[in-house]
PDB file of C-alpha atoms in Angstrom:
ATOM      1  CA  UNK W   1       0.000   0.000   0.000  1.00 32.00           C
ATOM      2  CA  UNK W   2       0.948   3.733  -0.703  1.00 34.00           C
ATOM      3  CA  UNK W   3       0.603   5.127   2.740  1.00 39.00           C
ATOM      4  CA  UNK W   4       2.405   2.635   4.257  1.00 38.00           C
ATOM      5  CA  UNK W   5       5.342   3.200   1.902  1.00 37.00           C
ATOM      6  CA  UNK W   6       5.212   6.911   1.954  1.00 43.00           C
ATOM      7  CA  UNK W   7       6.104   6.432   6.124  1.00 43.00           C
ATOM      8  CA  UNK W   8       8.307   3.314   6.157  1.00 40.00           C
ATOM      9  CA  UNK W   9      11.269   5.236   7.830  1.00 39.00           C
ATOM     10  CA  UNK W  10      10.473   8.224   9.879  1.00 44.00           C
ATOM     11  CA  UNK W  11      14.056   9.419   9.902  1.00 42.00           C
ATOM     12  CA  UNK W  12      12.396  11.315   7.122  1.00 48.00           C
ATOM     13  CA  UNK W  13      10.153  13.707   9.039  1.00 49.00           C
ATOM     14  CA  UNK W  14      10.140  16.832   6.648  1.00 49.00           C
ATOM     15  CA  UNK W  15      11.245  20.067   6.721  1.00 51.00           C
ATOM     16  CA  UNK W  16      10.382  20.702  10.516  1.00 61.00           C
ATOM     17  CA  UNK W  17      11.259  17.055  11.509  1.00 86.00           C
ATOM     18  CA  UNK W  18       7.941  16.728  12.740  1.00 95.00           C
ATOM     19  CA  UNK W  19       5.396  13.567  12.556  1.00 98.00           C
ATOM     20  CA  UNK W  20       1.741  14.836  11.696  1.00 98.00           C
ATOM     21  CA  UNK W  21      -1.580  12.857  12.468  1.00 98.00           C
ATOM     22  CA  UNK W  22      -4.391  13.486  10.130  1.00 98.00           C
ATOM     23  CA  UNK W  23      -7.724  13.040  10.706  1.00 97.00           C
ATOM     24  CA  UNK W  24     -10.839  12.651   8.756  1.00 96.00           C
ATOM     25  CA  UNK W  25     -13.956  10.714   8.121  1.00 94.00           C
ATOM     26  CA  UNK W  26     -13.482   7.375   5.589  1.00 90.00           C
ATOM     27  CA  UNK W  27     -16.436   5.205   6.421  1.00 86.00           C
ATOM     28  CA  UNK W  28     -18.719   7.431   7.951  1.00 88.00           C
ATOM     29  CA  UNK W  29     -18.465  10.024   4.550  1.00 89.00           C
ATOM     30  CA  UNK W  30     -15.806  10.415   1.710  1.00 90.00           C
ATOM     31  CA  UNK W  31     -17.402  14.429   1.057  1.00 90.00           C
ATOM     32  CA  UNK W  32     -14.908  16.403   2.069  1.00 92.00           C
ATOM     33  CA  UNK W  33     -12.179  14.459   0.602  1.00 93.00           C
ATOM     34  CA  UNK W  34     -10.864  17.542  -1.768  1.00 93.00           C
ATOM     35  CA  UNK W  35     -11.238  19.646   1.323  1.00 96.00           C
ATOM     36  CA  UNK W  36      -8.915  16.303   3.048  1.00 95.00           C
ATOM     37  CA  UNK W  37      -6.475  16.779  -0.161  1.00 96.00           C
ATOM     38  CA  UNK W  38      -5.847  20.933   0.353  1.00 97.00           C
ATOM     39  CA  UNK W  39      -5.374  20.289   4.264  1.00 97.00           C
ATOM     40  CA  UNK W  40      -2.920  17.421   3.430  1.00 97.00           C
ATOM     41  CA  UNK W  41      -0.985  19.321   0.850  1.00 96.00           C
ATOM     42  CA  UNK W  42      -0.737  22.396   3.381  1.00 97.00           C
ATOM     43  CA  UNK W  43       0.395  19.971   6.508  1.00 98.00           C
ATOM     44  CA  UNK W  44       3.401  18.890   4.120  1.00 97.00           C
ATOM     45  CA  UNK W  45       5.226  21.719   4.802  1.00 96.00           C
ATOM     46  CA  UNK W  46       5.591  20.990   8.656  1.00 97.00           C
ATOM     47  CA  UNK W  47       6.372  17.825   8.816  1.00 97.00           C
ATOM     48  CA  UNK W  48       5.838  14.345   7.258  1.00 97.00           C
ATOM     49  CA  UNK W  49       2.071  13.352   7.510  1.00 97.00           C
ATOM     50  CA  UNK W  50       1.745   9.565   8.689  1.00 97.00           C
ATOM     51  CA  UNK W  51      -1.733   9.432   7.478  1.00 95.00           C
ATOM     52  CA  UNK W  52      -1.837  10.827   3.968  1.00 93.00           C
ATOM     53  CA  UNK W  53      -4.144   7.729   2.551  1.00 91.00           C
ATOM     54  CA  UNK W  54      -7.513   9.260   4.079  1.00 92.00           C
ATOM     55  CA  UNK W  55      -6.800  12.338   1.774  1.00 90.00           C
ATOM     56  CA  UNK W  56      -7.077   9.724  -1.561  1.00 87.00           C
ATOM     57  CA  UNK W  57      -9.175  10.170  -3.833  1.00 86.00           C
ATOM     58  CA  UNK W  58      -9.826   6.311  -4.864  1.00 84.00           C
ATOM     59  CA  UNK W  59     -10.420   5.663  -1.160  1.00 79.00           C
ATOM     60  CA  UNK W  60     -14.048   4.893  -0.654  1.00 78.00           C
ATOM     61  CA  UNK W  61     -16.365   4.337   2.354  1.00 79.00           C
ATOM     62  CA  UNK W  62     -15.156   1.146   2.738  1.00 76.00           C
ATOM     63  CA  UNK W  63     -11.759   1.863   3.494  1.00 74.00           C
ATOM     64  CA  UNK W  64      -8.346   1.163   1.700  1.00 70.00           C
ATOM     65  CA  UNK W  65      -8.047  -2.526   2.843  1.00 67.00           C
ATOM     66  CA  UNK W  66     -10.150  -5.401   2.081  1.00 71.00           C
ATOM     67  CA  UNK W  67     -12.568  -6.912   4.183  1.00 68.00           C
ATOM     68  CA  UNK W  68     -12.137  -8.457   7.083  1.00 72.00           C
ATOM     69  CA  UNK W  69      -8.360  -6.000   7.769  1.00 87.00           C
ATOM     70  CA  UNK W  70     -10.021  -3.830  10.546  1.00 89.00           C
ATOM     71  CA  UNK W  71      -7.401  -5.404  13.272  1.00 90.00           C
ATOM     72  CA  UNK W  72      -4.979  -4.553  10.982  1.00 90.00           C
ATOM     73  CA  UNK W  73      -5.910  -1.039  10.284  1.00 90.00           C
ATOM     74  CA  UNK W  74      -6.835  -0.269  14.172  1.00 93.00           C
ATOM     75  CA  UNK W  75      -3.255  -1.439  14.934  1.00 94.00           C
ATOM     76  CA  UNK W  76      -1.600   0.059  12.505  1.00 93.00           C
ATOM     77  CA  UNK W  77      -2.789   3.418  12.620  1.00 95.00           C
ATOM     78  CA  UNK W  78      -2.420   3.297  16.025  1.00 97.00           C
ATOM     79  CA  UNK W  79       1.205   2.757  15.257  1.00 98.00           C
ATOM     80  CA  UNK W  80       1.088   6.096  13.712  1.00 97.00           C
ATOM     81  CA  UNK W  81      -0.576   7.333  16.154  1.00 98.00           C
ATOM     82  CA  UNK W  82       1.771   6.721  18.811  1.00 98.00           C
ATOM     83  CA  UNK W  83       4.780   8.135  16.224  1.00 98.00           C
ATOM     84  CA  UNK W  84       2.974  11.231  16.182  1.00 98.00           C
ATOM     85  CA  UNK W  85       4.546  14.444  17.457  1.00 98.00           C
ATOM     86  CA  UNK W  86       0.575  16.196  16.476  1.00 98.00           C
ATOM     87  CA  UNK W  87      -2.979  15.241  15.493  1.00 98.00           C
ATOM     88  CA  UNK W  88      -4.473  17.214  12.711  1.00 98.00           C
ATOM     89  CA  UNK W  89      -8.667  16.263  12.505  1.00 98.00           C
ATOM     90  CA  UNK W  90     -10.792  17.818  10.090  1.00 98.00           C
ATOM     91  CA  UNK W  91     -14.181  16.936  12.704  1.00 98.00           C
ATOM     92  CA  UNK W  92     -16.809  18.585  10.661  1.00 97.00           C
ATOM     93  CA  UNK W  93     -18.276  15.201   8.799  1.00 95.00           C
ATOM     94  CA  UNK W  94     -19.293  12.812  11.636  1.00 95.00           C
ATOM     95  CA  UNK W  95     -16.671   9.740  12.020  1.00 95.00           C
ATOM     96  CA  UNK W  96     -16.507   7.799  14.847  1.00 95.00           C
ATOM     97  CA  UNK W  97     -12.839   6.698  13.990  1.00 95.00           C
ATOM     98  CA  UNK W  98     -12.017   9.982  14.190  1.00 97.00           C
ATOM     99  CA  UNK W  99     -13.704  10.243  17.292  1.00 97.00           C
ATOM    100  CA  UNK W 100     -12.188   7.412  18.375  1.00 98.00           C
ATOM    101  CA  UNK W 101      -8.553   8.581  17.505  1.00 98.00           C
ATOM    102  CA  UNK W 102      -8.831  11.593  19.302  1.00 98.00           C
ATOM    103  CA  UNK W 103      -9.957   9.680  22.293  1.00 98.00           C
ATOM    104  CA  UNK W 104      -6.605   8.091  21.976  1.00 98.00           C
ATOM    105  CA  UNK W 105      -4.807  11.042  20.821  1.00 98.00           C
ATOM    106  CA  UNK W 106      -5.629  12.600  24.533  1.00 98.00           C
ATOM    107  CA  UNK W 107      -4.398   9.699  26.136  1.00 98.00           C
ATOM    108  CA  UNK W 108      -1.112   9.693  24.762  1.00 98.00           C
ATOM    109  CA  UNK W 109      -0.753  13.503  25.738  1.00 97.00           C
ATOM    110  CA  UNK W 110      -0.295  14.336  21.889  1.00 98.00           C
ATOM    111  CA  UNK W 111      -1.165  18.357  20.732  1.00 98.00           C
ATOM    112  CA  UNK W 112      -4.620  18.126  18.942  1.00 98.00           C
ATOM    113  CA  UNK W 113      -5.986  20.566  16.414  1.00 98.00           C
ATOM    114  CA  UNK W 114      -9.572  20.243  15.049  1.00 98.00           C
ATOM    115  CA  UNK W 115     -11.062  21.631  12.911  1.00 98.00           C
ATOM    116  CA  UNK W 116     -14.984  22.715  12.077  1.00 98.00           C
ATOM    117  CA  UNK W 117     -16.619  24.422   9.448  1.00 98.00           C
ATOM    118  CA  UNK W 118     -19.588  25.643  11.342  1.00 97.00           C
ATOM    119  CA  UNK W 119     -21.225  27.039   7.467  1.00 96.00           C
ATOM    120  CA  UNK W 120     -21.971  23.158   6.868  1.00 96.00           C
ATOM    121  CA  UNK W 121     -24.773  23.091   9.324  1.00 96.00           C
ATOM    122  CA  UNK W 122     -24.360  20.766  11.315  1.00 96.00           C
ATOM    123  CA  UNK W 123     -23.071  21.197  15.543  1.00 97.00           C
ATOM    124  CA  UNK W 124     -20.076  19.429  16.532  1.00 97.00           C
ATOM    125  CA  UNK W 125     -20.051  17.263  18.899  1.00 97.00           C
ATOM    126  CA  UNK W 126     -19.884  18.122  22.637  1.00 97.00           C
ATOM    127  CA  UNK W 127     -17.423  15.509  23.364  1.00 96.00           C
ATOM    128  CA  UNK W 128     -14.982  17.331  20.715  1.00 97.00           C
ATOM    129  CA  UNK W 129     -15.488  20.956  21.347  1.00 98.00           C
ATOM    130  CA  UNK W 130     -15.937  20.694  24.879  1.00 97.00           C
ATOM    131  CA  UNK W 131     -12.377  18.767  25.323  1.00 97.00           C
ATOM    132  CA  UNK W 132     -11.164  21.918  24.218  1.00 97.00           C
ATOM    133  CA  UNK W 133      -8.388  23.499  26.598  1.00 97.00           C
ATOM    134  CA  UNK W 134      -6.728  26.180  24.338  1.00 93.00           C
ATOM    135  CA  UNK W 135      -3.620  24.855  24.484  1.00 95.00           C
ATOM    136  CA  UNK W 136      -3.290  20.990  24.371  1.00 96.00           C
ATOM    137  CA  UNK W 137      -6.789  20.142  22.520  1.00 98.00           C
ATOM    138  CA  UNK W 138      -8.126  23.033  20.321  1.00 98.00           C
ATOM    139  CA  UNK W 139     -11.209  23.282  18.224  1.00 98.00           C
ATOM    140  CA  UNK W 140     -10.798  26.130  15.419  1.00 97.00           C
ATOM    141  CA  UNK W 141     -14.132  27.036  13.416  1.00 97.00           C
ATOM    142  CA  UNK W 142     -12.893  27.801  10.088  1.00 97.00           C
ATOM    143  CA  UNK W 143     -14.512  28.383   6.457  1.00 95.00           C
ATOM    144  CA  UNK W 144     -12.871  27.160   3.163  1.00 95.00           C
ATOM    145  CA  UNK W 145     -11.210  30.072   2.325  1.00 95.00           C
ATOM    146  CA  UNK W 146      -9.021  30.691   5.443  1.00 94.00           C
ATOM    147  CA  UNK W 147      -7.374  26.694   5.353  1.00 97.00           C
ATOM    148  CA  UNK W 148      -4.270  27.362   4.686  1.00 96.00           C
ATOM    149  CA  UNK W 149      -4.075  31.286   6.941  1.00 97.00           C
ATOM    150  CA  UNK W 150      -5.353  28.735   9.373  1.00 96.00           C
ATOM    151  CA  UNK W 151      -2.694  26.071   9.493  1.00 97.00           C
ATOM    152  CA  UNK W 152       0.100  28.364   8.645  1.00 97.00           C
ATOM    153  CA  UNK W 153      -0.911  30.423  11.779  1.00 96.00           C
ATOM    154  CA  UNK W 154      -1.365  27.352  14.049  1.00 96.00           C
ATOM    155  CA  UNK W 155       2.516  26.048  13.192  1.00 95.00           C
ATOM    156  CA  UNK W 156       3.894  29.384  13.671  1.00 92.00           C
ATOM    157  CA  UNK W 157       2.447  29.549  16.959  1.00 87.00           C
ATOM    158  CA  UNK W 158       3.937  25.715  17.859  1.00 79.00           C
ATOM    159  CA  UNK W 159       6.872  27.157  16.362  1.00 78.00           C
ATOM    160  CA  UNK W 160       7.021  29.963  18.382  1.00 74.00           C
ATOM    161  CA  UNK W 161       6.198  28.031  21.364  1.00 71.00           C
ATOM    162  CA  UNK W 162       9.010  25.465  21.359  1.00 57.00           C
ATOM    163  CA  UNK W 163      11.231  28.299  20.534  1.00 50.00           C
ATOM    164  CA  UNK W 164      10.755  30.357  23.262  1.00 52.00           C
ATOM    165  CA  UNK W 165      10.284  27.181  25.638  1.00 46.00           C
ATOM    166  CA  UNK W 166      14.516  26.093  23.979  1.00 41.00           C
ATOM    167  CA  UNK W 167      15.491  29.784  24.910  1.00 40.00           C
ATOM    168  CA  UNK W 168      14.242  29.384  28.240  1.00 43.00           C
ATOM    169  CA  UNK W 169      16.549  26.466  28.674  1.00 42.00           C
ATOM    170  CA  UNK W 170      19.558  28.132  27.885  1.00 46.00           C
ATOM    171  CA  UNK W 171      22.329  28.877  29.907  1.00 46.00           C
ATOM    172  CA  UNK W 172      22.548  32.973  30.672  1.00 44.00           C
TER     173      UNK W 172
END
């Protein structure tokens, strides 16, 4: 399989040697999967992204492995998950994987950005927004047009972040 491939060795973590986590809906909705491509193709440019096969446009609702694989496709994503330096989740079509990988993503203490496109309609999930703690877990409403402002703003600020936290470890 691509993905697989694509993440074999993660001595290759991009540009910003980070490992990147993305989440979106496969079997409960393929809509959004353009939307899945642009975030994908933006998250490139801050690290390697682990996950790049729910962004494919041949993947269906029925997944990227045949039937009967779902052990093998729990465990290996949570692999990935575990590999992770940051979750990415695009939360505004329903999933329970997704769901069910952020769940996990909490556990293991990663950083968590979702995102919601409140213009679709439809209220996310209590569980999702209300684990929000604007700084660990954060839920960012967003529209179409301000994807990439969005991410580029949300890496600067990690950037930022782990800068200022290395300066503060410096000798004076």
């Amino acid at each position: 399989m691509a993905a697989a491939g694509a993440h074999g060795e993660l001595g290759q973590r991009g540009a910003q040697g980070r490992a990147l986590y993305f989440c979106g809906s496969i079997r409960g909705g393929r809509q959004d999967q353009a939307l899945y491509a642009r975030i994908l193709s933006r998250l490139r440019r801050f690290g390697v992204v682990l996950t790049e096969h729910v962004a494919a446009a041949g993947l269906s609702e029925q997944g990227e492995e045949p039937p009967g694989a779902d052990k093998l496709i729990h465990d290996r994503d949570l692999a990935w998950l575990q590999q992770a330096d940051m979750v990415v989740a695009e939360v505004t079509q329903p999933s329970l994987g997704v769901g069910y990988e952020l769940g996990r993503a909490v556990a293991l203490n990663k950083p968590v950005l979702c995102l919601f496109r409140p213009e679709s309609g439809r209220v996310l999930s209590a569980m999702i927004r209300g684990a929000a703690d604007g700084s660990r877990f954060q839920v960012w409403d967003y529209d179409e047009g301000q994807l990439e402002a969005l991410l580029d703003r949300y890496f600067k600020a990690d950037d930022s972040e782990k800068g200022a936290a290395a300066s503060d470890q410096e000798p004076n």
